[in-house]
mmCIF file of C-alpha atoms in Angstrom:
data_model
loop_
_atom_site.group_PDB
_atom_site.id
_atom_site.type_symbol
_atom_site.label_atom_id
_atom_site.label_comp_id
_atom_site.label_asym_id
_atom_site.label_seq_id
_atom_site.Cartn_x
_atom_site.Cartn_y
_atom_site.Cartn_z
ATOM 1 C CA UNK A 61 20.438 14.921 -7.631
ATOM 2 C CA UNK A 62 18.383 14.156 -10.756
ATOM 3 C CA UNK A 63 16.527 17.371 -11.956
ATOM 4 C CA UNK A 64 13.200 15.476 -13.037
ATOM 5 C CA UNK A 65 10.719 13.255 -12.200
ATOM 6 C CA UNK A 66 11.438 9.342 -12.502
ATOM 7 C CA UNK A 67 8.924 7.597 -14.470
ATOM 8 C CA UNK A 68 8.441 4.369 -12.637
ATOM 9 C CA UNK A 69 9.267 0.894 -14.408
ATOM 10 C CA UNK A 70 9.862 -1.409 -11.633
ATOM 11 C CA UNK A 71 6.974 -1.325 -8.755
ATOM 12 C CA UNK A 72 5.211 -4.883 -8.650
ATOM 13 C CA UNK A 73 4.637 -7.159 -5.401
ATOM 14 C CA UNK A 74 5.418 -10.283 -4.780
ATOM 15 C CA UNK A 75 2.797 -12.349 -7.346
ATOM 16 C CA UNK A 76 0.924 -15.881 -7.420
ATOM 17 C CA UNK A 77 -0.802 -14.718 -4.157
ATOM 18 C CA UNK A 78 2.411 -14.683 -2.329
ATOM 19 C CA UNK A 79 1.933 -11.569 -1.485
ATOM 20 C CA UNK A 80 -1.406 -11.777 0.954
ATOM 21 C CA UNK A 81 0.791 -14.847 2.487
ATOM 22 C CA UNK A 82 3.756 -12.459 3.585
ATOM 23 C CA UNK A 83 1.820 -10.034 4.481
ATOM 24 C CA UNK A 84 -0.114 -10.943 7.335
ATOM 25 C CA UNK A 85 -0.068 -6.857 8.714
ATOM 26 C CA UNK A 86 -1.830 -5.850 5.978
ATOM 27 C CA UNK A 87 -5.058 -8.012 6.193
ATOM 28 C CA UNK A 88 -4.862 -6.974 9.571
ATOM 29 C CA UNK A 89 -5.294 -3.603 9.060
ATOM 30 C CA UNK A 90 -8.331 -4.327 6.139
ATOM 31 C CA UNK A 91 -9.802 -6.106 9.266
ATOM 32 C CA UNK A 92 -9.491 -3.330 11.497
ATOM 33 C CA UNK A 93 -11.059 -1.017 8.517
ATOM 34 C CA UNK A 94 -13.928 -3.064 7.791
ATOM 35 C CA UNK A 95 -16.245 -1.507 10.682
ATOM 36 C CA UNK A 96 -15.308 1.353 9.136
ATOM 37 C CA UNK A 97 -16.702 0.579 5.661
ATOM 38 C CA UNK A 98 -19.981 -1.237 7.048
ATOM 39 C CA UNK A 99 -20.614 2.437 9.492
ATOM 40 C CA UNK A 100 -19.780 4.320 5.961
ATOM 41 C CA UNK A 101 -21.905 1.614 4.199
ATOM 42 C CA UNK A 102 -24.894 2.567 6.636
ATOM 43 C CA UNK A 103 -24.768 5.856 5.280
ATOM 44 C CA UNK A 104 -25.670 5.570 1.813
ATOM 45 C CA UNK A 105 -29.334 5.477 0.797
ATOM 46 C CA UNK A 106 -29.797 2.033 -0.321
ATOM 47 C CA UNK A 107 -33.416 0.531 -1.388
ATOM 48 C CA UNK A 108 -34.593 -2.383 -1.062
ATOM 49 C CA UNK A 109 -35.269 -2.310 -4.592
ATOM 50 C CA UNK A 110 -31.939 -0.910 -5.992
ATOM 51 C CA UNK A 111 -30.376 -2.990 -8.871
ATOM 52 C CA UNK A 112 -26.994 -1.921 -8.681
ATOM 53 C CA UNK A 113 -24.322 -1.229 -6.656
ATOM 54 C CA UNK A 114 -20.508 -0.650 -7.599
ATOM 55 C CA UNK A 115 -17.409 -1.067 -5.260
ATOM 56 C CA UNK A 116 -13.822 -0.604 -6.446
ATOM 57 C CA UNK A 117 -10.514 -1.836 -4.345
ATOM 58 C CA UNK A 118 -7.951 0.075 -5.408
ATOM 59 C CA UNK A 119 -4.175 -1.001 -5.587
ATOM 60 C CA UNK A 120 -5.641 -4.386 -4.994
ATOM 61 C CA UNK A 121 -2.159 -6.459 -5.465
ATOM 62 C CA UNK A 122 -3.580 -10.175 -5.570
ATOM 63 C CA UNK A 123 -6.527 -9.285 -3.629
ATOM 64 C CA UNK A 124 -6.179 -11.425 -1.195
ATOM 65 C CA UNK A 125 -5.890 -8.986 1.732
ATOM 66 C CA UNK A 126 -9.410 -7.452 1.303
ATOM 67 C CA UNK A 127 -11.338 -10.959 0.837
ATOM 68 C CA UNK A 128 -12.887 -11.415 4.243
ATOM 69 C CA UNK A 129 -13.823 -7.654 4.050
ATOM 70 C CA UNK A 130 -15.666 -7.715 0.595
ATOM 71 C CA UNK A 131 -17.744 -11.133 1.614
ATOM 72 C CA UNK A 132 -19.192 -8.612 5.008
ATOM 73 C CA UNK A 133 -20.123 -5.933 2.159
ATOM 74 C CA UNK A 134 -21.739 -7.625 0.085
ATOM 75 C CA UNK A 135 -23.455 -10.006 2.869
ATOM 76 C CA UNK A 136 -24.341 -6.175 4.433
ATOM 77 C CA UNK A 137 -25.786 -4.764 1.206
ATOM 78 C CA UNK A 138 -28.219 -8.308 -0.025
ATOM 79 C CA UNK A 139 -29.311 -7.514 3.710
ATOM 80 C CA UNK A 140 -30.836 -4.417 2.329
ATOM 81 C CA UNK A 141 -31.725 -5.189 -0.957
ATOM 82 C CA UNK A 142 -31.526 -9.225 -1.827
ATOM 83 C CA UNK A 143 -31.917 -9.441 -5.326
ATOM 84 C CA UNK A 144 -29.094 -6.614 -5.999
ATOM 85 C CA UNK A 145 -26.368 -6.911 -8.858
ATOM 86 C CA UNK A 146 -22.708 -5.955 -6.934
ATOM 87 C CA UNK A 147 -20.265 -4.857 -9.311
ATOM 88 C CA UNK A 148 -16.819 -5.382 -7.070
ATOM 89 C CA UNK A 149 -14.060 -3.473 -9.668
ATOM 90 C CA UNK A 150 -10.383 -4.927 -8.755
ATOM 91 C CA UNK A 151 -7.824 -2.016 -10.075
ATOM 92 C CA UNK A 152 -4.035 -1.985 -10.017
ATOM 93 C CA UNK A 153 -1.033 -0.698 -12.034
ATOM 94 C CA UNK A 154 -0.527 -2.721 -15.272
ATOM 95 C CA UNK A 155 2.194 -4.497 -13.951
ATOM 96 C CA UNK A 156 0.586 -6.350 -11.076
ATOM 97 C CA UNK A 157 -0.429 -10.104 -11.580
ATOM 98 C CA UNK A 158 -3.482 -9.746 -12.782
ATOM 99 C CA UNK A 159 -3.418 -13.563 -13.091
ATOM 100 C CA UNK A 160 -2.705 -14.235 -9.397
ATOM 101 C CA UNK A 161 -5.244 -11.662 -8.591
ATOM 102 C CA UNK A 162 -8.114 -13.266 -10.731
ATOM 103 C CA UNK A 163 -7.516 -16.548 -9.300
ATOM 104 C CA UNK A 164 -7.344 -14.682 -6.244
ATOM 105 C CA UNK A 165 -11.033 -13.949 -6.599
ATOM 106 C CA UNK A 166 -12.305 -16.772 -7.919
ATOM 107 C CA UNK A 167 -11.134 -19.186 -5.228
ATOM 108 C CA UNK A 168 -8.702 -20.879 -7.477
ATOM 109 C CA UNK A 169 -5.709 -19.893 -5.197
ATOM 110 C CA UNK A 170 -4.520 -20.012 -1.575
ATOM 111 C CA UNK A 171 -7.839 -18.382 -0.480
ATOM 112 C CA UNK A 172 -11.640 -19.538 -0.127
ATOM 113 C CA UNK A 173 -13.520 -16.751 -2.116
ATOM 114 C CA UNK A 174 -16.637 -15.050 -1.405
ATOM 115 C CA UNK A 175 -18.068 -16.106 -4.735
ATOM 116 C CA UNK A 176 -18.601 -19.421 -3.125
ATOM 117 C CA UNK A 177 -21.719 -18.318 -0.623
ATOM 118 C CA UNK A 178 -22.851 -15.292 -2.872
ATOM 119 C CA UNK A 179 -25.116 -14.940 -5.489
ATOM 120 C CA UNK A 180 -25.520 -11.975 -8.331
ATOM 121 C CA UNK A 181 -21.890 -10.632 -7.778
ATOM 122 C CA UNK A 182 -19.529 -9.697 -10.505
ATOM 123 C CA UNK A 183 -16.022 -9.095 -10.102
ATOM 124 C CA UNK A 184 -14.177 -7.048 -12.765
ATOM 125 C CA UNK A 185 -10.676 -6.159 -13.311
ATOM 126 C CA UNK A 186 -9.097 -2.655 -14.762
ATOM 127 C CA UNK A 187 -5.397 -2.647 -14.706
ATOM 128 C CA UNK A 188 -5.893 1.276 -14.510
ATOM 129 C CA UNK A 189 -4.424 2.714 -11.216
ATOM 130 C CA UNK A 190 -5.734 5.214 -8.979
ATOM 131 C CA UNK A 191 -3.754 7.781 -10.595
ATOM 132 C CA UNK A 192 -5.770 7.474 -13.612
ATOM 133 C CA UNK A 193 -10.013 7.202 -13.872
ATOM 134 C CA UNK A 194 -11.211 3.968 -13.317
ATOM 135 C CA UNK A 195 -14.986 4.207 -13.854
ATOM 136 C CA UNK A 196 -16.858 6.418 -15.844
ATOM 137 C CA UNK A 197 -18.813 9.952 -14.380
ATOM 138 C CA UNK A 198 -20.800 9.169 -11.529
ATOM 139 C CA UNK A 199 -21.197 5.295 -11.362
ATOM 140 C CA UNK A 200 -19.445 4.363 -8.178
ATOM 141 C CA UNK A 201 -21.068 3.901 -4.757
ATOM 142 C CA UNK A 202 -17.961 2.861 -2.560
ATOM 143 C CA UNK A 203 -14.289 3.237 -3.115
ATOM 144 C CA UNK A 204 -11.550 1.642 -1.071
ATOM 145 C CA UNK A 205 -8.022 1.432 -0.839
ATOM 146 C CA UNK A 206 -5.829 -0.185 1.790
ATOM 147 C CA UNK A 207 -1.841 0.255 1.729
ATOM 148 C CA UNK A 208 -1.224 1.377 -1.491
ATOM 149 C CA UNK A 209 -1.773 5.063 -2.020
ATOM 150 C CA UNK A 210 1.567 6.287 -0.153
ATOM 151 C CA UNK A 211 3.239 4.963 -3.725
ATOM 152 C CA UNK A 212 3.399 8.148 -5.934
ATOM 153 C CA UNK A 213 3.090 8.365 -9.907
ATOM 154 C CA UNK A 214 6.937 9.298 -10.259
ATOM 155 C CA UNK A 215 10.058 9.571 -8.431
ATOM 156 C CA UNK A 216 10.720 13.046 -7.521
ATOM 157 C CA UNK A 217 14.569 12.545 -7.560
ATOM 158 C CA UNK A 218 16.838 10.249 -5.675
ATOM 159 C CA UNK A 219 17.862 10.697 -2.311
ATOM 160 C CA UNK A 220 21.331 11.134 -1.469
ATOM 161 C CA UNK A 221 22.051 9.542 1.839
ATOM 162 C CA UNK A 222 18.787 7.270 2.312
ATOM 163 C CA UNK A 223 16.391 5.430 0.325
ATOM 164 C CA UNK A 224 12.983 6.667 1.704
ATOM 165 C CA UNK A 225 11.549 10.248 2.253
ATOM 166 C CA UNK A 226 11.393 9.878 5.701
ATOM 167 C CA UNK A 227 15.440 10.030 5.691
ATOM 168 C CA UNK A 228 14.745 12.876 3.208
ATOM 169 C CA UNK A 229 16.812 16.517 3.740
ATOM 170 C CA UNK A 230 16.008 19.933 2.399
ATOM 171 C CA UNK A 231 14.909 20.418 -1.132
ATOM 172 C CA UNK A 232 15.113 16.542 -1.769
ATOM 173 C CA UNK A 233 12.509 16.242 0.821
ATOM 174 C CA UNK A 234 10.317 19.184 -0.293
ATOM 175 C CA UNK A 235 10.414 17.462 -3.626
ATOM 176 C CA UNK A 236 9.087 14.651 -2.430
ATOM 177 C CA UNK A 237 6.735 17.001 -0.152
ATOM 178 C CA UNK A 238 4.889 18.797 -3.380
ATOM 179 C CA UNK A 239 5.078 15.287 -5.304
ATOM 180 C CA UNK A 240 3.047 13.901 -3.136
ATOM 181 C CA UNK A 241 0.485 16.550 -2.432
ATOM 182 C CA UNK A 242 -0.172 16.773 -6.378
ATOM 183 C CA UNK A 243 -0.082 13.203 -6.545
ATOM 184 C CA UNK A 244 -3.156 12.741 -3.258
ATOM 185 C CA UNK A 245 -5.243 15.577 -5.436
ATOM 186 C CA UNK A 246 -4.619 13.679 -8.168
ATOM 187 C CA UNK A 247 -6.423 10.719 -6.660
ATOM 188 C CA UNK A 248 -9.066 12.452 -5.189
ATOM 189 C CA UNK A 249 -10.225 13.955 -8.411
ATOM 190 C CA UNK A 250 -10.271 10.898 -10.201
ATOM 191 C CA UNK A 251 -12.396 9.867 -7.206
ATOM 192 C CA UNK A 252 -14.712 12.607 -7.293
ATOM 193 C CA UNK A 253 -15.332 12.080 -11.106
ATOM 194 C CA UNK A 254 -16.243 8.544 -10.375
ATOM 195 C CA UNK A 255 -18.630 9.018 -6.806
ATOM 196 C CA UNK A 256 -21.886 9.480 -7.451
ATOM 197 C CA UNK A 257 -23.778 11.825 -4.851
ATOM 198 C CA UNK A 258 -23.680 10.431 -1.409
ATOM 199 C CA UNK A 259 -21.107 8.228 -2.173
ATOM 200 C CA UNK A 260 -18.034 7.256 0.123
ATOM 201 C CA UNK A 261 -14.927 6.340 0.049
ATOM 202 C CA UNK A 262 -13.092 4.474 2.791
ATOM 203 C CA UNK A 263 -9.434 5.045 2.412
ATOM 204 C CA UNK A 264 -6.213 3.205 4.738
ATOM 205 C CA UNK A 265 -3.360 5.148 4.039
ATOM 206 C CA UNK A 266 0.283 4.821 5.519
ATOM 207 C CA UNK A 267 1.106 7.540 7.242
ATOM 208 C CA UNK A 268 3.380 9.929 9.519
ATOM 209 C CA UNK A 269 1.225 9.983 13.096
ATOM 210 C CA UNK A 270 0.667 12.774 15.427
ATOM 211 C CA UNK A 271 3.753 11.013 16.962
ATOM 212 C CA UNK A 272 6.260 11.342 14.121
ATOM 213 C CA UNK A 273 5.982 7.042 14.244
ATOM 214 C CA UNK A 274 5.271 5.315 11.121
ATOM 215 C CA UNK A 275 5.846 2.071 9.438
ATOM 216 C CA UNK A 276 8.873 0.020 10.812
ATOM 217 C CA UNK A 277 9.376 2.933 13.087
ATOM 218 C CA UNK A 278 7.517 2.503 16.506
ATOM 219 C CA UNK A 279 9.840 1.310 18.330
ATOM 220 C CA UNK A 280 13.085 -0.532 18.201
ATOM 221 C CA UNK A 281 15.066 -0.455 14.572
ATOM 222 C CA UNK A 282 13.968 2.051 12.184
ATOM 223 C CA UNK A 283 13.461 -0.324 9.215
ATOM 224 C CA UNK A 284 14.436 1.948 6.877
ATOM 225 C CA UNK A 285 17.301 3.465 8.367
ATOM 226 C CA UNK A 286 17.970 -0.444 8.552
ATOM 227 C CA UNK A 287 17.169 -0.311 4.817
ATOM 228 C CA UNK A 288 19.998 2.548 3.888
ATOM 229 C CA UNK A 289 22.733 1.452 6.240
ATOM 230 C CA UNK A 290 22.629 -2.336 5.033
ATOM 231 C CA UNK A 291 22.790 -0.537 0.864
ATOM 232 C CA UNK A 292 25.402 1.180 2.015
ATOM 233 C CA UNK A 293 27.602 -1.231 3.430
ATOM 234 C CA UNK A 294 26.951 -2.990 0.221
ATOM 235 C CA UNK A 295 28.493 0.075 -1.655
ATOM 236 C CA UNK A 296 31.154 0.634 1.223
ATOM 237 C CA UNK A 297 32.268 -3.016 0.532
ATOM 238 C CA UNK A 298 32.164 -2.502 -3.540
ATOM 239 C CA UNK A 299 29.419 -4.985 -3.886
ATOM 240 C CA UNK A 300 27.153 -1.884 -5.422
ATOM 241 C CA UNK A 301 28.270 1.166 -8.082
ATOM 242 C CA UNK A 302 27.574 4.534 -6.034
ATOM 243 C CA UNK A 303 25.159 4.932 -9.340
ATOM 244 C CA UNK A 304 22.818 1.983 -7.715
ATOM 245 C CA UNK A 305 23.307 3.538 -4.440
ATOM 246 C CA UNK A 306 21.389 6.420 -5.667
ATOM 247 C CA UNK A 307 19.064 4.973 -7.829
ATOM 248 C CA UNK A 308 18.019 2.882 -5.183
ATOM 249 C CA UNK A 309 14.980 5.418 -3.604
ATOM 250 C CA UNK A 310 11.614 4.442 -2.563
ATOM 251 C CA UNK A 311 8.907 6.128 -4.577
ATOM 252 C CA UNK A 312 6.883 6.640 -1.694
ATOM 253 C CA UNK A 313 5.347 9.733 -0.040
ATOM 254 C CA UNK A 314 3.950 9.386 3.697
ATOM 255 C CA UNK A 315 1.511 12.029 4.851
ATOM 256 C CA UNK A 316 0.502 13.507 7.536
ATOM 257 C CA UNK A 317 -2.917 13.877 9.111
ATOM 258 C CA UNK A 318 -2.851 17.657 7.879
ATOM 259 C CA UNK A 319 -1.737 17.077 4.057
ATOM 260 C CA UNK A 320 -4.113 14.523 3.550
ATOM 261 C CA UNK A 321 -6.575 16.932 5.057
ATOM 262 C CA UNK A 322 -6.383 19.608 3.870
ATOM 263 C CA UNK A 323 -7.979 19.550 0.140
ATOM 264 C CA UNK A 324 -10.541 18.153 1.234
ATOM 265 C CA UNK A 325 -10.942 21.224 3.502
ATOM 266 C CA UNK A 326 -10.170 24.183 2.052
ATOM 267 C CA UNK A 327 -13.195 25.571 0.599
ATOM 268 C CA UNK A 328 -11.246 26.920 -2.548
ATOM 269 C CA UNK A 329 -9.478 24.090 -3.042
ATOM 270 C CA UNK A 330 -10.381 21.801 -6.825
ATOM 271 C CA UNK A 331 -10.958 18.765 -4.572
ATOM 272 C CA UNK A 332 -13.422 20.591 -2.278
ATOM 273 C CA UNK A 333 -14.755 21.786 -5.299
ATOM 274 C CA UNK A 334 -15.331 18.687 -6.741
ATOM 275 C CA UNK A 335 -17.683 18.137 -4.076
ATOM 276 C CA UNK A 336 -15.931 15.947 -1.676
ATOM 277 C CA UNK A 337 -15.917 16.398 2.193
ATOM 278 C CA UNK A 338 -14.264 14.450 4.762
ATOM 279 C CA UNK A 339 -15.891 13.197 7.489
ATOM 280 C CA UNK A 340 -13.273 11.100 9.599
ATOM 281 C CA UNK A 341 -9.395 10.786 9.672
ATOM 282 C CA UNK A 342 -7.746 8.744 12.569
ATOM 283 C CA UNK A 343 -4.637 7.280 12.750
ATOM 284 C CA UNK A 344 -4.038 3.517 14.511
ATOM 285 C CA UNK A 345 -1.117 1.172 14.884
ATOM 286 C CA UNK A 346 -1.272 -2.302 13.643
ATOM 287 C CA UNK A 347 0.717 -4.537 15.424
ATOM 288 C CA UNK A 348 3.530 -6.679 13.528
ATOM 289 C CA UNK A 349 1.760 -9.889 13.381
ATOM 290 C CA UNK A 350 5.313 -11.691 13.203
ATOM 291 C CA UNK A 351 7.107 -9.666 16.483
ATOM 292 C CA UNK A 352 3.507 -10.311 18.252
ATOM 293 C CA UNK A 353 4.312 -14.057 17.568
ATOM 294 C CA UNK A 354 7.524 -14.171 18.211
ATOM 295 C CA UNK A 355 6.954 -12.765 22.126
ATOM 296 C CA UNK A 356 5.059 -16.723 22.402
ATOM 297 C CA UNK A 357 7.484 -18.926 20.759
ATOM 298 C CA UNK A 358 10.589 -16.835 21.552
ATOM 299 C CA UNK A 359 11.844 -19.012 18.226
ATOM 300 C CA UNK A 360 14.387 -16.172 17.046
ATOM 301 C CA UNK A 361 15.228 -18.019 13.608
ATOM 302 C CA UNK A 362 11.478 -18.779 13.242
ATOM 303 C CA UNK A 363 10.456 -14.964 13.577
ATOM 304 C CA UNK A 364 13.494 -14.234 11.577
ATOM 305 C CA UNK A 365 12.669 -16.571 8.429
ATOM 306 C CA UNK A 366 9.061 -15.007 9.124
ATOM 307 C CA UNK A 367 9.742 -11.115 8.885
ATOM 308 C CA UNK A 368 12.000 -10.796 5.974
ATOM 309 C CA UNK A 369 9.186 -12.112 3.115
ATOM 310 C CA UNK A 370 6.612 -9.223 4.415
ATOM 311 C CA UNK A 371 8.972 -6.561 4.012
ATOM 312 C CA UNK A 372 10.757 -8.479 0.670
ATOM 313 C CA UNK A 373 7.256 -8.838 -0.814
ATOM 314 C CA UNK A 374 6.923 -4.314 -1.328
ATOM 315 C CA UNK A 375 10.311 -3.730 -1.934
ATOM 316 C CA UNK A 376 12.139 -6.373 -3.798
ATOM 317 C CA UNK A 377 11.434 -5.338 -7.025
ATOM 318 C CA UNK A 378 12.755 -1.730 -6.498
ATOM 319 C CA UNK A 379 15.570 -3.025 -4.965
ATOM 320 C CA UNK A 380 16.617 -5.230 -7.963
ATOM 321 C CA UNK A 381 15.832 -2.275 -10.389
ATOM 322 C CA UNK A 382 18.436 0.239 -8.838
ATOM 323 C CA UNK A 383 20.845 -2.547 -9.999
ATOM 324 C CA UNK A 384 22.812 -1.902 -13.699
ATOM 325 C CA UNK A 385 20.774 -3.867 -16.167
ATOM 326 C CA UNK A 386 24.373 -4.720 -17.601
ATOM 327 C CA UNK A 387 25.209 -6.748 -14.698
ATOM 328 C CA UNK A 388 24.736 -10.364 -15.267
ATOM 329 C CA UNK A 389 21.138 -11.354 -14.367
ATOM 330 C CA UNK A 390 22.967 -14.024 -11.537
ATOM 331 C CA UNK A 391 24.914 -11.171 -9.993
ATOM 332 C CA UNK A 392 21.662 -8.883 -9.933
ATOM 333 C CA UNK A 393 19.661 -12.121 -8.157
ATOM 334 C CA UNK A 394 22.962 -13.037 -5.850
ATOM 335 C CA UNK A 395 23.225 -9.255 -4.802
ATOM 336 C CA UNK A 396 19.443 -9.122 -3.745
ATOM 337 C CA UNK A 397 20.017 -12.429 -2.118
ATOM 338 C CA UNK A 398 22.349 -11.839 0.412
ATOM 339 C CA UNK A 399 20.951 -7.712 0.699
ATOM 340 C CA UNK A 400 18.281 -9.720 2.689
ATOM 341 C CA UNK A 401 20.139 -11.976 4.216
ATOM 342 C CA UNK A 402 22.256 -9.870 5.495
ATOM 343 C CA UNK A 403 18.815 -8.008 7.275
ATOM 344 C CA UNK A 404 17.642 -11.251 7.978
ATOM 345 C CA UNK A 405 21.125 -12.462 10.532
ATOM 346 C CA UNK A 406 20.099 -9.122 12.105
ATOM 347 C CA UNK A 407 17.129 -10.408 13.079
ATOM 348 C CA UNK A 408 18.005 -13.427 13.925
ATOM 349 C CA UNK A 409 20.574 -11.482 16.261
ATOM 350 C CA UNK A 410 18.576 -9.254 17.989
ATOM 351 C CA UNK A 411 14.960 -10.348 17.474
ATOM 352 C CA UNK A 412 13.299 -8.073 20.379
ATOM 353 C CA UNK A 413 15.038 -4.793 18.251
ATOM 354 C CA UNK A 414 13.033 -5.608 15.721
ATOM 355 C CA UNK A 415 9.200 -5.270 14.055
ATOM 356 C CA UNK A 416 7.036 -4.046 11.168
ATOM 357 C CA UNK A 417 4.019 -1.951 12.732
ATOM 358 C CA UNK A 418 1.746 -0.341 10.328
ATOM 359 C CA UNK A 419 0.904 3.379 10.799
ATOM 360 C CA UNK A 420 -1.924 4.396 8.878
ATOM 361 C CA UNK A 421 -4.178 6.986 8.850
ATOM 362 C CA UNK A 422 -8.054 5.700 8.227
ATOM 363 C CA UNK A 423 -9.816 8.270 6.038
ATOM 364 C CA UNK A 424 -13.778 8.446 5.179
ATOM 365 C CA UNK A 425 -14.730 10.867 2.396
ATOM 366 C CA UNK A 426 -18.192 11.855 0.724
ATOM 367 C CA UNK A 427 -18.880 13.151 -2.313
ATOM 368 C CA UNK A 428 -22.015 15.794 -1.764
#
C-alpha cells in the first residue's frame, strides 16, 4: 500500500461536450435540484434595484448539464430586479476543456444557450477548482455544484482488492475516510470565504444513503464490483502488470448524510465557525435514464451501446492512467478498448442486471 497521498494527474471527462451527451443522469439530477436553488434563491434579500449578482457552478465539466437550470435563475432573479448584471462564474480543474465548455455556453456547441433570450449576463471562466478559492472575500451570492465534489484533491493510497472506496477494507478505507473529511472542510471554507452574508449554496453530492445504496448500486450489478472483477480478469489473463492493477483506484470519497453534516454542525467546528449553517440535506435516487429506456424498447444491444459512454465518460481517463506510460500508446488505447467491451457484452447479456442510478445527497447551506 503506498504510504502517501497521490497527487492527481489524470482526472478529465469526456471533452467537446461529449460529456453532457453521455450523461443523460446527470442533467437529470440538475433538474431535480433546480426547485431547490429557485426555494434557496427566494431566500436571499434581493432588490429591485440591486446591480449585481454572482453565481458560480462548480466542477462544471462542459457545462452542459446545468444549462436549463442557469436560464430559470437568471429568468427568476431579472423577475426581481430587471436591469441586474449576473455574473455566472464556470470553475473546474485545469485540465477540463475549457474550450468545449466555453462553446458550451455560448451556444456554439450541441446545446441552445441561455445567452440567446437573456440580456446583461456575463459568463466567466476560472480553471480554479473547488479545492482552491475561486472568488475573492465576500462577493458570491449563490454557489452550486452538481456531481463533482465526491472527487478528492489526492489519492489516499491504492486499494488492494478493488478500485473504489466503497470496496475499501480497514486502514485503506479509513484513509480514504479522513481524506475525504479534510478534503469536504476544505471546500466549505473556501466557500465560506467567498459567501457573502445570507448567501447560499446549493450543493448535489454523490453519496452513501441511509440505505447503504449508492451509485451503480441500487439494485442489480454493483457497477463497481463490476469495475474490479472485469480489471482483474484483465490481470488474471496477463493483459495488465499487478503494478496497474493497483494503480488503478478511483480518487473518490462518498459520504454519508452524517460526514457531510457534521461541520457544518458542530458548534466548535472551523466551518461552523466560518459562519455557515445548514439548512437541508436529503438524499434521492435518480433513475438510470438508459435502464428506464430500455424497459420500452427492450432493444438489449441498443441499451447496451447506450450505457457504456455514461459510465466511460468519468472514468476513462483514470483507467488509461493506471496503465505503464512505457507501453506503446496502441496497446494502452487497445487495452481500454476491449476493458469496455468486455463490460459492454455483459450488458448486452443480461440487460435487466444492469443500471446506473445516481445517489446523491442534496445539500443547502447559508453563510450567516
Amino acid at each position: 500500500m503506498a504510504g502517501r497521498t497521490e497527487s492527481l494527474q489524470n482526472i478529465t471527462m469526456t471533452g467537446g461536450g461529449a460529456y453532457s451527451l453521455a450523461t443523460r443522469g446527470a442533467e437529470d439530477v440538475i433538474n431535480a435540484a433546480t426547485q431547490i436553488v429557485l426555494e434557496a434563491l427566494d431566500s436571499i434579500n434581493i432588490s429591485e434595484n440591486q446591480d449585481l449578482f454572482t453565481f458560480s457552478d462548480m466542477g462544471t465539466a462542459d457545462g452542459g448539464t446545468s444549462l436549463k437550470m442557469v436560464e430559470k435563475l437568471i429568468h427568476s432573479l431579472q423577475k426581481i430586479a430587471p436591469q441586474i448584471n449576473i455574473n455566472i462564474v464556470y470553475a473546474d480543474q485545469p485540465k477540463n476543456d475549457f474550450n468545449g465548455l466555453v462553446q458550451t455556453v455560448l451556444g456554439l456547441g450541441h446545446f441552445t444557450s441561455y445567452l440567446e433570450s437573456t440580456k446583461n449576463v456575463f459568463p466567466l471562466f476560472s480553471a480554479n477548482s473547488f479545492y482552491k478559492q475561486i472568488l475573492p472575500d465576500n462577493t458570491l451570492d449563490f454557489g452550486f455544484s452538481a456531481t463533482a465534489m465526491h472527487w478528492l484533491s489526492a489519492k489516499p493510497c491504492d486499494i488492494s482488492h478493488h478500485v473504489h472506496m466503497v470496496g475499501a477494507q480497514g486502514e485503506e478505507y479509513q484513509r480514504f475516510s479522513e481524506h475525504g473529511k479534510k478534503d469536504w472542510e476544505t471546500i466549505l471554507l473556501h466557500r465560506a470565504r467567498e459567501l457573502r452574508s445570507g448567501g447560499q449554496l446549493v450543493l448535489a453530492n454523490f453519496c452513501r444513503d441511509e440505505n447503504g445504496k449508492y451509485l451503480g448500486n441500487t439494485t442489480g450489478v454493483n457497477m463497481f464490483t463490476n469495475f474490479a472483477d472485469i480489471w482483474q480478469g484483465f490481470l488474471d489473463q496477463g493483459r495488465i502488470r499487478p503494478e496497474e492493477y493497483r494503480n488503478m483506484t478511483l480518487p473518490q470519497y462518498y459520504n454519508t448524510v452524517e460526514e457531510f453534516s457534521a461541520p457544518l454542525k458542530k458548534s466548535e467546528s472551523s466551518v461552523y465557525l466560518a459562519g455557515l449553517r445548514l439548512k437541508k440535506i436529503e438524499t434521492r435516487i435518480t433513475p438510470c435514464p438508459f435502464a428506464e429506456a430500455f424497459k420500452d424498447h427492450q432493444d438489449a444491444q441498443r441499451f447496451a451501446e447506450e450505457y457504456i459512454p455514461t459510465i466511460r465518460s468519468w472514468n476513462e481517463s483514470i483507467f488509461f492512467g493506471a496503465l505503464d506510460i512505457q507501453r506503446p500508446l496502441k496497446e494502452r488505447k487497445k487495452i481500454i478498448h476491449d476493458y469496455y467491451q468486455t463490460y459492454q457484452k455483459q450488458v448486452q447479456e443480461s440487460p435487466e442486471l444492469h443500471r446506473m442510478d445516481y445517489v446523491h445527497a442534496f445539500i443547502v447551506i447559508e453563510k450567516i
